Amino acid sequence: MEENTSRNFLEEIIEQGLAEGTYKSILTRFPPEPNGYLHIGHCKSICLNFGLAKKYGGKTNLRFDDTNPVKEDTEYVDSIQQDIRWLGFEWASVHYASDYFDQLYEWAVVLIKKGLAYVDDQTQEEIRLGRGTVTEPGKNSPYRDRSVEENLDLFERMKNGEFADGEKVLRAKIDMAHPNMQFRDPIMYRILHADHHRTGSKWCIYPMYDYAHGQSDSIENITHSICTLEFDIHRPLYDWFIEQLGIWPSHQYEFARLNINYTVMSKRKLLQLVKENYVSGWDDPRMPTICGFRRRGYTPESLRNFCEDIGVAKRDNIIDYVRLENSLRDHLNKVAQRRMAVLNPVKLVIDNYPEGQEEMLTAVNNPECEADGTRQVPFSRELYIEREDFMEEAPKKFFRLSIGKEVRLRYAYFVTAQSVEKDAEGNITCIHCTYDPATRGGDAPDGRKVKGTLHWVSAKHAVDAEVRLFDRLFATEAPDVAPEGKTFLDNLNPDSLKVLHNCKLEPALAEAKMVVNEKGIEEPQRFQFERMGYFCTDRDMNDGHLVFNRSCSLKDTWAKING
Ligand code: ATP
Ligand code: MG
C-alpha cells in the first residue's frame, strides 16, 4: 500500500517545481555513450528517466553522448535504440552531443573572449601534477596568462589540425586552488585526430564530457538532468559553464547507481568479456546486458518491475541478484505457457498398457490464466521421465518413483514401478511399470492418494532438443574485488554454462520458435517446463534443431545452496 502513496525524492522535487510553476511540463533525457551495449544499470536509469516523464505527463529525449570518437560506434547506437524500445519506452526525439559540436566550439570562443579559457601546452602529466591534491592547492600553468588574441589564434589552429594529439588543450580558467578539484582549470577540449562515427573527419578537437554534458542539457531545455551520484561533484562546474555563457539553466539531480551482486557492470569489463571470448557475445544469456536478459528469457515487464521495486536511493547499495530472478518468476508465472519436457531422460515402459495404443490427454496451458485453455498431449506405452525421478531403492522421504511405489504421471495415470533393465555398467536403461486404467486424468476413483506427480513425454512423439542451463557468470559476490595480482576474470564461475543435448520434449514444443514482437524486435518464446523451471527459445535454433535456454528455476535454488 505504502508504495503507491509514498514518493521518492525525485518525484518530490518534480511535484514541487510543477506546483510552484518553475516549469509547466518536464523534459528528461537518457544520455548513453554509444561505446557498448546497455546493461541492467542503464535499465534503471531508463526506467527512471522515462518513468518520471511519463508519470508527470512530460517527455524524454534520447541523447547519445558521443564526445569520444575512439570508442564509439553505430553498432552501439542501433543496439541502444532497440533495447530502449524493447523495454517499452519511446523517446520524444533523438539527439547527439556531436550535433552540438559547432555550438560548443562557438561557446568555447565566447569563454576565451571573456578571459575564462586558455590554451595550455603542458603535457598531460604536467597538467595532472599541476592540479594539486585534495589537501594541496594546484599550480598555475605557465601558459595561463596568454592573451585573448593568442588563445583565439591557437584554439582556431587546434581546430584546423595544425597540432598533433596531446600537443595542446583548451582549459577553463577558474581557480587552481579551488577546494573542488573540478574547478582547477578543467580541460574543455583535447586534440584527437580520429574519425567520429557521425562527424567523420570534420573535427580533430573534441569537447570533454564535462564541457559538453551540461550545455547539451541546456540546449535541449532538459528540466531534470538525472544522473548517478559520482557526478555530484561535477554539478557545480556544469552550473558554472551555464552561468558564464548565460544560457538556459538546466538542473542536475543525482541518485545512487544500481549495483547487483555476482555481476560486473562496467562497459569496459563487459567489452573485455566479449572481446576475449569469455562469453559468446554481448547477448550471451549470462551477461547483465539488456540484450543478454532478453535472450535469457526476461520480459520487459520483469525488468521494469524490478527497477520499480528497488526504488530510488540517494546512497549506494548492492541489490541481491535473487530479486531480479524473483521479478522474472513473478511475471512468467502469470504469462508462461506450461509444457512438459524431460531434460535427462530415462525410458519408462508400461507393461500392461496395450501395445500400439495411443491416446490424447488434456493438459492445462496455464493454471494462472484460464483463457490460455488446454492442449492435447499424446500418451503411449513407452515414455520418458527424468532420471532423477526414479530410484531403485529409495529413502523414505523420496516421493518420486521407486520399485513397488505408485506415483501420478501428470494429466495421465497412476503407475507403479516393477523392475529395471540395466546395461553392462549397471546404468538403468529402462524402468518397467504397470498402470491403473481407472486413474485416467490423474485421480483414483477409490480416492487413494499418491505423494508424487511426475512429468513425462511419450517416447514415440517426443521431439529432441538442446537445452542450455545457466548459472551465475561470477562465483563471487563482488567480482570487481580481486586479490593482488588477480582480476575480475579470476572470479568467473567455471560452471556457468551446462549444455544438455539429449532432451525430450512434448510434441507441442516442436512449434516453438523465435518471434518478432509488435515493435519488430526478435525475442524468444517463453515457457514453464513443468517442475523444471522457465525456459525460452534461443536464436541459435534452426529448422529441425530446437534450442532452449533456462531463464530461471521455479524456486530460488541458490538461496537453498548457500543458506
Ligand atoms: P559504464 O560505467 O558501465 O561504462 P556509464 O555510466 O559510463 O557506464 P553511460 O553510457 O555514460 O555509461 O550511461 C548512460 C546513463 O546511464 C548515465 O546517465 C549513467 O548515469 C546511467 N547509468 C550507468 N550505469 C548505471 C547504473 N549502474 N545505475 C544507474 N544508472 C546508470
Ligand atoms: Mg559514462
Coordinates of C-alpha atoms and ligand atoms in Angstrom, one line a residue:
M1 CA 0.0 0.0 0.0
E2 CA 2.8 2.4 1.0
E3 CA 4.4 2.0 -2.4
N4 CA 1.5 3.7 -4.1
T5 CA 1.4 6.7 -2.0
S6 CA 5.0 7.4 -1.0
R7 CA 7.1 9.4 -3.4
N8 CA 10.8 9.2 -4.0
F9 CA 12.9 12.3 -3.7
L10 CA 12.9 13.0 -7.4
E11 CA 9.1 12.8 -7.5
E12 CA 9.0 15.3 -4.7
I13 CA 11.3 17.7 -6.5
I14 CA 9.3 17.5 -9.7
E15 CA 6.0 17.9 -7.9
Q16 CA 7.3 20.9 -6.0
G17 CA 8.5 22.5 -9.3
L18 CA 5.2 21.9 -11.0
A19 CA 3.3 23.3 -8.1
E20 CA 5.5 26.4 -7.9
G21 CA 5.3 26.9 -11.7
T22 CA 9.0 26.6 -12.2
Y23 CA 8.2 24.6 -15.3
K24 CA 4.9 23.7 -17.0
S25 CA 6.0 20.2 -18.0
I26 CA 9.1 18.2 -17.5
L27 CA 11.7 17.0 -20.0
T28 CA 14.2 14.4 -19.0
R29 CA 16.9 12.6 -21.1
F30 CA 18.7 9.4 -21.2
P31 CA 22.3 10.1 -22.2
P32 CA 24.2 6.9 -23.0
E33 CA 27.7 6.9 -24.6
P34 CA 27.5 4.7 -27.6
N35 CA 30.6 2.7 -26.6
G36 CA 28.9 -0.6 -25.6
Y37 CA 25.6 -2.3 -25.1
L38 CA 23.2 -1.2 -22.4
H39 CA 23.2 -3.1 -19.1
I40 CA 20.8 -3.5 -16.2
G41 CA 22.3 -0.4 -14.6
H42 CA 21.3 1.6 -17.7
C43 CA 17.9 -0.1 -17.4
K44 CA 17.5 1.5 -14.0
S45 CA 18.3 4.9 -15.4
I46 CA 16.0 4.4 -18.4
C47 CA 13.1 3.4 -16.2
L48 CA 13.7 6.4 -14.0
N49 CA 14.1 9.0 -16.8
F50 CA 11.3 7.7 -18.9
G51 CA 9.1 6.6 -16.0
L52 CA 9.2 10.1 -14.3
A53 CA 8.4 11.9 -17.5
K54 CA 5.5 9.5 -18.2
K55 CA 4.2 9.8 -14.7
Y56 CA 4.1 13.6 -14.9
G57 CA 2.9 14.0 -18.5
G58 CA 6.4 15.1 -19.7
K59 CA 8.8 13.8 -22.3
T60 CA 12.2 12.2 -22.5
N61 CA 14.9 12.7 -25.1
L62 CA 17.4 10.1 -26.1
R63 CA 20.8 11.7 -26.3
F64 CA 24.0 9.9 -27.4
D65 CA 26.9 11.4 -25.5
D66 CA 29.3 10.8 -28.3
T67 CA 32.2 13.0 -27.5
N68 CA 34.9 10.3 -27.5
P69 CA 35.2 9.1 -31.2
V70 CA 37.7 6.4 -30.5
K71 CA 35.4 4.1 -28.6
E72 CA 32.1 4.9 -30.3
D73 CA 30.3 3.0 -33.0
T74 CA 27.0 3.0 -34.8
E75 CA 26.5 -0.7 -33.9
Y76 CA 26.1 0.5 -30.3
V77 CA 23.8 3.4 -31.4
D78 CA 21.5 0.8 -33.0
S79 CA 21.5 -1.6 -30.2
I80 CA 20.8 1.1 -27.6
Q81 CA 17.7 2.2 -29.5
Q82 CA 16.5 -1.3 -29.9
D83 CA 16.9 -2.1 -26.2
I84 CA 15.1 1.0 -25.0
R85 CA 12.2 0.3 -27.3
W86 CA 12.1 -3.3 -26.3
L87 CA 11.9 -2.2 -22.7
G88 CA 8.7 -0.4 -23.6
F89 CA 9.8 3.3 -23.8
E90 CA 9.6 5.8 -26.6
W91 CA 11.7 8.9 -26.7
A92 CA 10.4 12.3 -27.9
S93 CA 13.5 12.8 -30.1
V94 CA 17.0 11.5 -30.7
H95 CA 19.9 13.8 -30.2
Y96 CA 23.7 13.5 -30.4
A97 CA 26.1 15.6 -28.4
S98 CA 28.1 15.7 -31.7
D99 CA 25.2 17.7 -33.2
Y100 CA 26.3 20.4 -30.8
F101 CA 30.0 20.5 -31.7
D102 CA 29.6 23.7 -33.7
Q103 CA 27.7 25.4 -30.9
L104 CA 30.1 24.1 -28.2
Y105 CA 33.0 25.5 -30.3
E106 CA 31.4 28.9 -30.5
W107 CA 30.8 28.9 -26.8
A108 CA 34.4 28.0 -26.2
V109 CA 35.3 31.1 -28.2
V110 CA 33.0 33.1 -26.1
L111 CA 34.7 31.9 -22.9
I112 CA 38.2 32.7 -24.4
K113 CA 37.0 36.2 -25.2
K114 CA 35.7 36.6 -21.7
G115 CA 39.2 35.6 -20.4
L116 CA 37.7 32.4 -19.0
A117 CA 39.6 29.9 -21.1
Y118 CA 43.1 29.4 -22.4
V119 CA 45.3 27.1 -24.5
D120 CA 47.7 25.1 -22.4
D121 CA 50.8 23.5 -24.0
Q122 CA 51.7 21.4 -20.9
T123 CA 51.8 17.6 -21.3
Q124 CA 49.0 15.5 -19.8
E125 CA 51.4 14.5 -17.0
E126 CA 52.3 18.1 -16.2
I127 CA 48.7 19.1 -16.1
R128 CA 47.9 16.2 -13.8
L129 CA 50.7 17.1 -11.4
G130 CA 49.8 20.8 -11.5
R131 CA 46.3 20.1 -10.3
G132 CA 47.5 19.5 -6.7
T133 CA 45.6 17.2 -4.4
V134 CA 42.5 17.4 -2.2
T135 CA 44.7 18.9 0.6
E136 CA 47.1 20.9 -1.5
P137 CA 46.3 23.7 -4.0
G138 CA 47.4 23.3 -7.6
K139 CA 49.9 25.4 -9.5
N140 CA 49.1 27.8 -12.3
S141 CA 50.2 26.7 -15.8
P142 CA 53.0 28.8 -17.3
Y143 CA 50.6 29.3 -20.3
R144 CA 47.7 30.6 -18.1
D145 CA 48.2 34.2 -18.9
R146 CA 48.3 34.1 -22.6
S147 CA 46.4 37.0 -24.2
V148 CA 42.9 36.6 -25.5
E149 CA 44.2 37.1 -29.1
E150 CA 46.8 34.4 -28.8
N151 CA 44.3 32.0 -27.3
L152 CA 41.8 32.6 -30.1
D153 CA 44.5 32.1 -32.7
L154 CA 45.9 28.9 -31.1
F155 CA 42.4 27.4 -30.5
E156 CA 41.5 28.0 -34.1
R157 CA 44.7 26.4 -35.2
M158 CA 44.0 23.5 -32.9
K159 CA 40.7 23.1 -34.7
N160 CA 42.4 23.4 -38.1
G161 CA 44.6 20.4 -37.4
E162 CA 47.9 22.3 -37.1
F163 CA 48.9 20.4 -33.9
A164 CA 49.4 16.8 -33.0
D165 CA 47.3 14.8 -30.5
G166 CA 48.2 15.9 -27.0
E167 CA 50.2 18.9 -28.0
K168 CA 47.7 21.4 -26.6
V169 CA 44.4 21.5 -24.8
L170 CA 41.9 24.2 -24.1
R171 CA 41.2 24.8 -20.3
A172 CA 38.7 26.8 -18.4
K173 CA 40.4 29.5 -16.4
I174 CA 38.8 29.3 -13.0
D175 CA 40.9 28.7 -9.8
M176 CA 43.8 26.4 -9.3
A177 CA 43.3 26.5 -5.5
H178 CA 39.6 25.8 -5.6
P179 CA 38.6 23.3 -2.9
N180 CA 36.5 21.4 -5.5
M181 CA 39.2 19.8 -7.8
Q182 CA 36.8 20.0 -10.7
F183 CA 37.3 23.8 -10.7
R184 CA 41.1 23.7 -11.1
D185 CA 41.1 24.8 -14.7
P186 CA 39.3 21.7 -16.1
I187 CA 40.1 20.7 -19.7
M188 CA 37.4 21.7 -22.2
Y189 CA 38.9 20.4 -25.4
R190 CA 41.6 17.9 -26.5
I191 CA 43.2 17.2 -29.8
L192 CA 42.3 13.9 -31.3
H193 CA 42.9 13.1 -34.9
A194 CA 40.3 10.4 -35.1
D195 CA 37.2 9.8 -37.2
H196 CA 33.9 10.2 -35.5
H197 CA 31.0 7.8 -36.1
R198 CA 28.9 10.8 -37.2
T199 CA 31.0 13.8 -38.0
G200 CA 33.7 11.8 -39.8
S201 CA 36.9 13.8 -40.2
K202 CA 35.3 17.2 -39.7
W203 CA 36.8 17.6 -36.2
C204 CA 40.2 16.9 -34.8
I205 CA 39.4 18.6 -31.4
Y206 CA 36.7 17.1 -29.2
P207 CA 35.0 18.5 -26.2
M208 CA 35.4 16.8 -22.9
Y209 CA 32.4 15.2 -21.3
D210 CA 32.3 17.8 -18.5
Y211 CA 32.3 20.6 -21.0
A212 CA 29.6 19.0 -23.3
H213 CA 27.2 17.5 -20.9
G214 CA 25.7 20.4 -19.1
Q215 CA 25.4 22.5 -22.2
S216 CA 23.8 19.7 -24.1
D217 CA 21.1 19.6 -21.4
S218 CA 20.8 23.3 -21.7
I219 CA 20.4 23.3 -25.5
E220 CA 17.6 20.7 -25.2
N221 CA 15.9 22.5 -22.3
I222 CA 16.1 19.5 -20.1
T223 CA 14.3 20.3 -16.8
H224 CA 15.6 17.4 -14.8
S225 CA 19.0 16.0 -15.8
I226 CA 19.1 12.9 -13.7
C227 CA 22.4 11.1 -13.3
T228 CA 24.3 8.9 -10.9
L229 CA 25.9 10.1 -7.6
E230 CA 29.5 10.2 -8.8
F231 CA 28.6 13.2 -10.9
D232 CA 27.5 15.3 -7.9
I233 CA 30.9 17.0 -7.6
H234 CA 30.7 17.9 -11.3
R235 CA 27.4 19.7 -11.0
P236 CA 28.8 23.0 -9.8
L237 CA 31.1 23.0 -12.8
Y238 CA 28.2 22.4 -15.2
D239 CA 26.3 25.2 -13.5
W240 CA 29.4 27.5 -13.8
F241 CA 29.6 27.0 -17.6
I242 CA 25.9 27.6 -18.0
E243 CA 26.1 30.8 -15.9
Q244 CA 29.2 32.2 -17.6
L245 CA 27.6 31.6 -21.0
G246 CA 24.2 32.9 -19.8
I247 CA 22.3 30.1 -21.3
W248 CA 19.2 28.2 -20.3
P249 CA 19.6 26.7 -16.8
S250 CA 19.2 23.0 -16.8
H251 CA 19.5 21.3 -13.4
Q252 CA 21.1 18.1 -12.5
Y253 CA 19.9 15.6 -9.8
E254 CA 21.8 12.6 -8.6
F255 CA 20.7 9.2 -7.5
A256 CA 22.6 6.1 -6.4
R257 CA 23.6 3.8 -9.2
L258 CA 22.3 0.3 -9.3
N259 CA 24.8 -2.4 -8.2
I260 CA 23.9 -6.0 -8.2
N261 CA 25.9 -8.8 -6.6
Y262 CA 27.6 -11.6 -8.6
T263 CA 27.9 -9.3 -11.6
V264 CA 30.0 -6.6 -13.1
M265 CA 28.5 -3.6 -14.8
S266 CA 31.3 -1.5 -16.2
K267 CA 31.1 -1.4 -20.0
R268 CA 34.9 -1.7 -20.2
K269 CA 34.7 -5.1 -18.3
L270 CA 31.7 -6.3 -20.3
L271 CA 33.6 -5.5 -23.5
Q272 CA 36.6 -7.4 -22.3
L273 CA 34.4 -10.5 -21.6
V274 CA 33.1 -10.3 -25.1
K275 CA 36.4 -9.5 -26.9
E276 CA 38.3 -12.2 -25.0
N277 CA 35.6 -14.8 -25.6
Y278 CA 34.7 -15.5 -22.0
V279 CA 31.1 -15.2 -23.2
S280 CA 29.6 -15.8 -26.7
G281 CA 28.8 -12.1 -27.2
W282 CA 27.0 -9.1 -25.8
D283 CA 23.8 -11.0 -25.8
D284 CA 25.2 -14.1 -24.1
P285 CA 22.4 -15.1 -21.7
R286 CA 24.7 -14.8 -18.8
M287 CA 25.6 -11.2 -19.5
P288 CA 23.9 -8.4 -17.4
T289 CA 23.2 -6.6 -20.6
I290 CA 19.6 -5.9 -21.7
C291 CA 20.1 -8.0 -24.8
G292 CA 21.5 -10.7 -22.6
F293 CA 18.5 -10.6 -20.4
R294 CA 16.2 -10.7 -23.4
R295 CA 18.0 -13.7 -24.8
R296 CA 17.8 -15.3 -21.3
G297 CA 14.0 -15.0 -21.4
Y298 CA 13.5 -11.9 -19.3
T299 CA 10.4 -9.9 -20.2
P300 CA 10.4 -6.1 -20.3
E301 CA 7.8 -6.2 -17.5
S302 CA 10.1 -8.2 -15.3
L303 CA 13.0 -5.7 -15.7
R304 CA 10.7 -2.7 -15.3
N305 CA 9.1 -4.2 -12.2
F306 CA 12.5 -4.9 -10.7
C307 CA 13.6 -1.3 -11.2
E308 CA 10.4 0.0 -9.7
D309 CA 10.7 -2.4 -6.8
I310 CA 14.2 -1.5 -5.8
G311 CA 13.2 2.2 -5.7
V312 CA 15.5 5.3 -5.9
A313 CA 18.2 5.7 -3.4
K314 CA 20.5 8.6 -2.5
R315 CA 23.1 6.3 -1.1
D316 CA 25.0 3.5 -2.8
N317 CA 23.8 0.0 -2.0
I318 CA 24.0 -3.5 -3.5
I319 CA 20.9 -5.3 -4.7
D320 CA 20.7 -9.1 -4.4
Y321 CA 20.6 -10.8 -7.8
V322 CA 17.8 -13.0 -6.4
R323 CA 15.4 -10.0 -6.6
L324 CA 16.0 -9.9 -10.3
E325 CA 15.2 -13.6 -10.7
N326 CA 12.2 -13.3 -8.4
S327 CA 10.8 -10.5 -10.6
L328 CA 11.1 -12.7 -13.6
R329 CA 9.5 -15.7 -11.8
D330 CA 6.6 -13.5 -10.7
H331 CA 5.9 -12.4 -14.3
L332 CA 6.5 -15.7 -16.1
N333 CA 4.3 -17.5 -13.6
K334 CA 1.4 -15.3 -14.8
V335 CA 2.1 -15.5 -18.5
A336 CA 4.2 -18.5 -19.4
Q337 CA 2.6 -21.5 -21.1
R338 CA 3.2 -24.8 -19.3
R339 CA 4.8 -27.6 -21.2
M340 CA 6.3 -31.0 -20.3
A341 CA 10.0 -31.5 -21.1
V342 CA 12.3 -34.2 -19.9
L343 CA 15.9 -32.9 -19.7
N344 CA 17.7 -36.0 -18.5
P345 CA 15.6 -38.9 -19.9
V346 CA 15.2 -42.5 -19.0
K347 CA 12.8 -44.9 -20.6
L348 CA 9.6 -45.9 -18.8
V349 CA 7.6 -48.8 -20.2
I350 CA 4.1 -49.5 -19.0
D351 CA 3.9 -53.3 -19.4
N352 CA 0.1 -53.6 -19.1
Y353 CA -0.7 -50.7 -21.5
P354 CA -1.8 -52.2 -24.8
E355 CA 0.9 -52.3 -27.4
G356 CA 0.3 -49.9 -30.3
Q357 CA -2.3 -47.9 -28.4
E358 CA -2.1 -44.2 -28.2
E359 CA -4.4 -41.6 -26.7
M360 CA -4.7 -37.9 -26.2
L361 CA -4.8 -36.4 -22.7
T362 CA -5.9 -32.9 -21.8
A363 CA -3.3 -30.7 -20.2
V364 CA -3.8 -27.2 -18.8
N365 CA -1.8 -24.5 -20.5
N366 CA -1.6 -22.1 -17.6
P367 CA -3.3 -22.6 -14.3
E368 CA -2.9 -18.8 -13.7
C369 CA -4.8 -17.9 -16.8
E370 CA -7.9 -19.7 -17.7
A371 CA -8.1 -18.0 -21.1
D372 CA -5.0 -19.8 -22.2
G373 CA -7.1 -23.0 -22.4
T374 CA -5.9 -26.6 -22.7
R375 CA -4.0 -28.7 -25.1
Q376 CA -3.9 -32.4 -26.0
V377 CA -0.8 -34.4 -25.1
P378 CA -0.2 -37.8 -26.6
F379 CA 0.3 -40.8 -24.3
S380 CA 1.5 -44.3 -25.2
R381 CA 3.1 -47.4 -23.8
E382 CA 6.7 -46.1 -23.8
L383 CA 7.5 -42.8 -22.2
Y384 CA 10.5 -40.8 -20.9
I385 CA 10.7 -39.5 -17.4
E386 CA 13.6 -37.7 -15.6
R387 CA 16.3 -40.0 -14.5
E388 CA 16.3 -38.1 -11.2
D389 CA 12.7 -39.1 -10.6
F390 CA 13.5 -42.7 -10.1
M391 CA 15.5 -44.6 -7.5
E392 CA 15.7 -48.3 -7.3
E393 CA 16.0 -48.3 -3.6
A394 CA 14.6 -45.0 -2.3
P395 CA 14.9 -43.5 1.1
K396 CA 11.7 -42.8 3.0
K397 CA 11.3 -39.2 2.0
F398 CA 11.7 -39.9 -1.7
F399 CA 8.2 -39.3 -3.0
R400 CA 9.0 -40.0 -6.6
L401 CA 9.2 -43.3 -8.4
S402 CA 10.8 -46.5 -7.0
I403 CA 10.2 -50.2 -7.1
G404 CA 6.8 -51.0 -5.7
K405 CA 5.8 -47.3 -5.3
E406 CA 2.9 -45.7 -7.0
V407 CA 3.1 -42.1 -8.4
R408 CA 0.9 -40.0 -10.7
L409 CA 2.0 -39.2 -14.2
R410 CA 0.8 -35.6 -14.7
Y411 CA -2.6 -35.5 -16.5
A412 CA -2.4 -39.2 -17.2
Y413 CA -2.4 -42.2 -14.9
F414 CA -1.1 -43.7 -11.7
V415 CA 1.8 -46.0 -12.3
T416 CA 3.7 -48.4 -10.1
A417 CA 7.4 -49.4 -10.8
Q418 CA 8.0 -53.1 -11.1
S419 CA 11.6 -53.7 -12.4
V420 CA 14.5 -52.2 -14.2
E421 CA 16.8 -53.1 -17.1
K422 CA 20.5 -52.2 -16.9
D423 CA 23.4 -52.0 -19.2
A424 CA 26.8 -53.7 -18.6
E425 CA 27.9 -50.8 -16.4
G426 CA 24.9 -51.1 -14.2
N427 CA 23.2 -48.0 -15.5
I428 CA 19.4 -48.2 -15.7
T429 CA 18.3 -48.2 -19.3
C430 CA 14.6 -48.9 -18.8
I431 CA 12.1 -48.9 -16.0
H432 CA 9.1 -51.3 -16.2
C433 CA 5.9 -50.4 -14.5
T434 CA 2.2 -51.1 -14.5
Y435 CA -0.6 -48.5 -14.7
D436 CA -4.1 -48.4 -13.3
P437 CA -6.5 -47.6 -16.2
A438 CA -9.1 -46.3 -13.7
T439 CA -6.9 -43.3 -12.8
R440 CA -7.1 -41.7 -16.3
G441 CA -6.8 -37.9 -15.9
G442 CA -4.8 -38.3 -12.7
D443 CA -7.2 -39.2 -10.0
A444 CA -8.2 -42.6 -8.5
P445 CA -11.9 -43.3 -8.3
D446 CA -11.4 -45.1 -4.9
G447 CA -9.8 -41.9 -3.6
R448 CA -6.4 -43.3 -2.9
K449 CA -3.6 -40.8 -2.9
V450 CA -0.1 -40.7 -4.2
K451 CA 2.7 -38.5 -2.9
G452 CA 4.4 -37.7 -6.2
T453 CA 3.5 -36.3 -9.6
L454 CA 6.0 -36.7 -12.4
H455 CA 6.2 -35.0 -15.8
W456 CA 6.8 -37.3 -18.8
V457 CA 6.7 -37.3 -22.6
S458 CA 5.6 -40.1 -24.9
A459 CA 8.8 -41.6 -26.4
K460 CA 7.3 -42.0 -29.9
H461 CA 6.0 -38.5 -30.0
A462 CA 8.8 -36.7 -28.3
V463 CA 10.9 -34.0 -30.0
D464 CA 14.6 -33.7 -29.4
A465 CA 16.2 -30.5 -28.1
E466 CA 19.3 -29.0 -26.8
V467 CA 18.8 -27.2 -23.5
R468 CA 21.3 -24.7 -22.0
L469 CA 21.4 -24.4 -18.3
F470 CA 23.0 -21.2 -17.0
D471 CA 24.4 -20.3 -13.6
R472 CA 25.8 -17.1 -12.5
L473 CA 28.7 -15.8 -14.6
F474 CA 30.7 -15.0 -11.5
A475 CA 31.3 -17.2 -8.5
T476 CA 31.9 -14.4 -6.0
E477 CA 29.5 -11.8 -4.7
A478 CA 31.7 -8.8 -5.5
P479 CA 33.5 -9.9 -8.7
D480 CA 35.1 -6.4 -9.1
V481 CA 37.1 -7.1 -5.9
A482 CA 40.1 -9.3 -6.7
P483 CA 43.2 -10.0 -4.6
E484 CA 46.6 -8.6 -5.5
G485 CA 47.7 -9.9 -8.9
K486 CA 44.3 -11.2 -9.9
T487 CA 41.5 -9.5 -11.8
F488 CA 37.7 -9.8 -12.0
L489 CA 38.3 -12.5 -14.7
D490 CA 39.6 -14.8 -11.9
N491 CA 36.2 -14.6 -10.3
L492 CA 34.4 -16.1 -13.2
N493 CA 32.3 -19.1 -12.4
P494 CA 33.8 -22.0 -14.4
D495 CA 30.4 -23.9 -14.3
S496 CA 28.2 -21.1 -15.6
L497 CA 27.0 -23.0 -18.6
K498 CA 25.9 -26.6 -19.0
V499 CA 24.6 -27.9 -22.2
L500 CA 22.2 -30.8 -22.4
H501 CA 22.0 -32.4 -25.8
N502 CA 19.5 -35.2 -25.4
C503 CA 16.4 -33.6 -24.0
K504 CA 12.9 -35.0 -24.9
L505 CA 10.0 -32.5 -25.2
E506 CA 6.3 -32.9 -25.7
P507 CA 5.4 -32.5 -29.4
A508 CA 3.7 -29.1 -28.9
L509 CA 7.1 -27.7 -28.4
A510 CA 8.1 -28.6 -31.9
E511 CA 6.3 -25.4 -32.9
A512 CA 8.3 -23.2 -30.5
K513 CA 10.3 -20.5 -32.3
M514 CA 11.8 -17.1 -32.0
V515 CA 9.1 -14.4 -32.5
V516 CA 9.2 -10.9 -33.8
N517 CA 7.3 -8.7 -31.4
E518 CA 5.0 -5.8 -32.4
K519 CA 8.0 -3.4 -32.5
G520 CA 9.8 -5.6 -35.0
I521 CA 12.3 -6.9 -32.4
E522 CA 13.2 -10.6 -32.3
E523 CA 12.6 -12.2 -28.9
P524 CA 12.2 -15.7 -27.6
Q525 CA 9.1 -17.6 -26.7
R526 CA 8.9 -18.4 -23.1
F527 CA 7.6 -21.5 -21.3
Q528 CA 7.4 -23.1 -18.0
F529 CA 8.7 -26.7 -18.3
E530 CA 6.7 -28.2 -15.5
R531 CA 8.7 -28.9 -12.4
M532 CA 11.9 -27.8 -14.2
G533 CA 11.8 -24.1 -14.4
Y534 CA 11.3 -21.3 -17.0
F535 CA 12.8 -21.8 -20.4
C536 CA 12.8 -19.9 -23.7
T537 CA 13.7 -20.5 -27.3
D538 CA 17.2 -19.4 -28.4
R539 CA 18.2 -17.7 -31.6
D540 CA 20.7 -20.5 -32.3
M541 CA 17.8 -22.8 -33.2
N542 CA 17.0 -23.6 -36.8
D543 CA 14.8 -26.0 -38.8
G544 CA 15.0 -29.4 -37.1
H545 CA 17.1 -28.3 -34.2
L546 CA 15.4 -26.9 -31.1
V547 CA 17.5 -24.9 -28.6
F548 CA 16.1 -23.7 -25.3
N549 CA 17.7 -21.6 -22.6
R550 CA 16.8 -21.9 -18.9
S551 CA 15.7 -18.5 -17.8
C552 CA 15.5 -19.4 -14.1
S553 CA 14.4 -22.2 -11.9
L554 CA 11.0 -22.4 -10.4
K555 CA 12.3 -21.5 -6.9
D556 CA 15.3 -19.8 -5.7
T557 CA 17.7 -22.8 -5.6
W558 CA 20.6 -20.5 -4.9
A559 CA 19.3 -19.4 -1.6
K560 CA 19.0 -23.1 -0.5
I561 CA 22.5 -24.0 -1.6
N562 CA 24.0 -21.0 0.3
G563 CA 21.5 -20.9 3.1
Ligands
ATP1 P1 29.8 2.3 -17.5 O1 30.4 2.8 -16.3 O2 29.2 0.9 -17.4 O3 30.6 2.4 -18.7 P2 28.5 4.7 -18.0 O4 27.9 5.4 -16.8 O5 29.8 5.2 -18.5 O6 28.5 3.2 -17.7 P3 26.8 5.9 -19.9 O7 26.5 5.4 -21.3 O8 27.6 7.1 -19.7 O9 27.5 4.7 -19.2 O10 25.5 5.9 -19.1 C1 24.3 6.4 -19.5 C2 23.4 6.7 -18.3 O11 23.1 5.6 -17.6 C3 24.1 7.7 -17.4 O12 23.1 8.7 -17.1 C4 24.5 6.9 -16.3 O13 24.5 7.7 -15.1 C5 23.4 5.8 -16.2 N1 24.0 4.6 -15.6 C6 25.1 3.9 -16.0 N2 25.3 2.9 -15.1 C7 24.3 2.9 -14.2 C8 24.0 2.2 -13.1 N3 24.7 1.1 -12.7 N4 22.9 2.5 -12.3 C9 22.1 3.5 -12.7 N5 22.4 4.3 -13.8 C10 23.5 4.0 -14.5
MG2 MG 29.7 7.5 -18.9

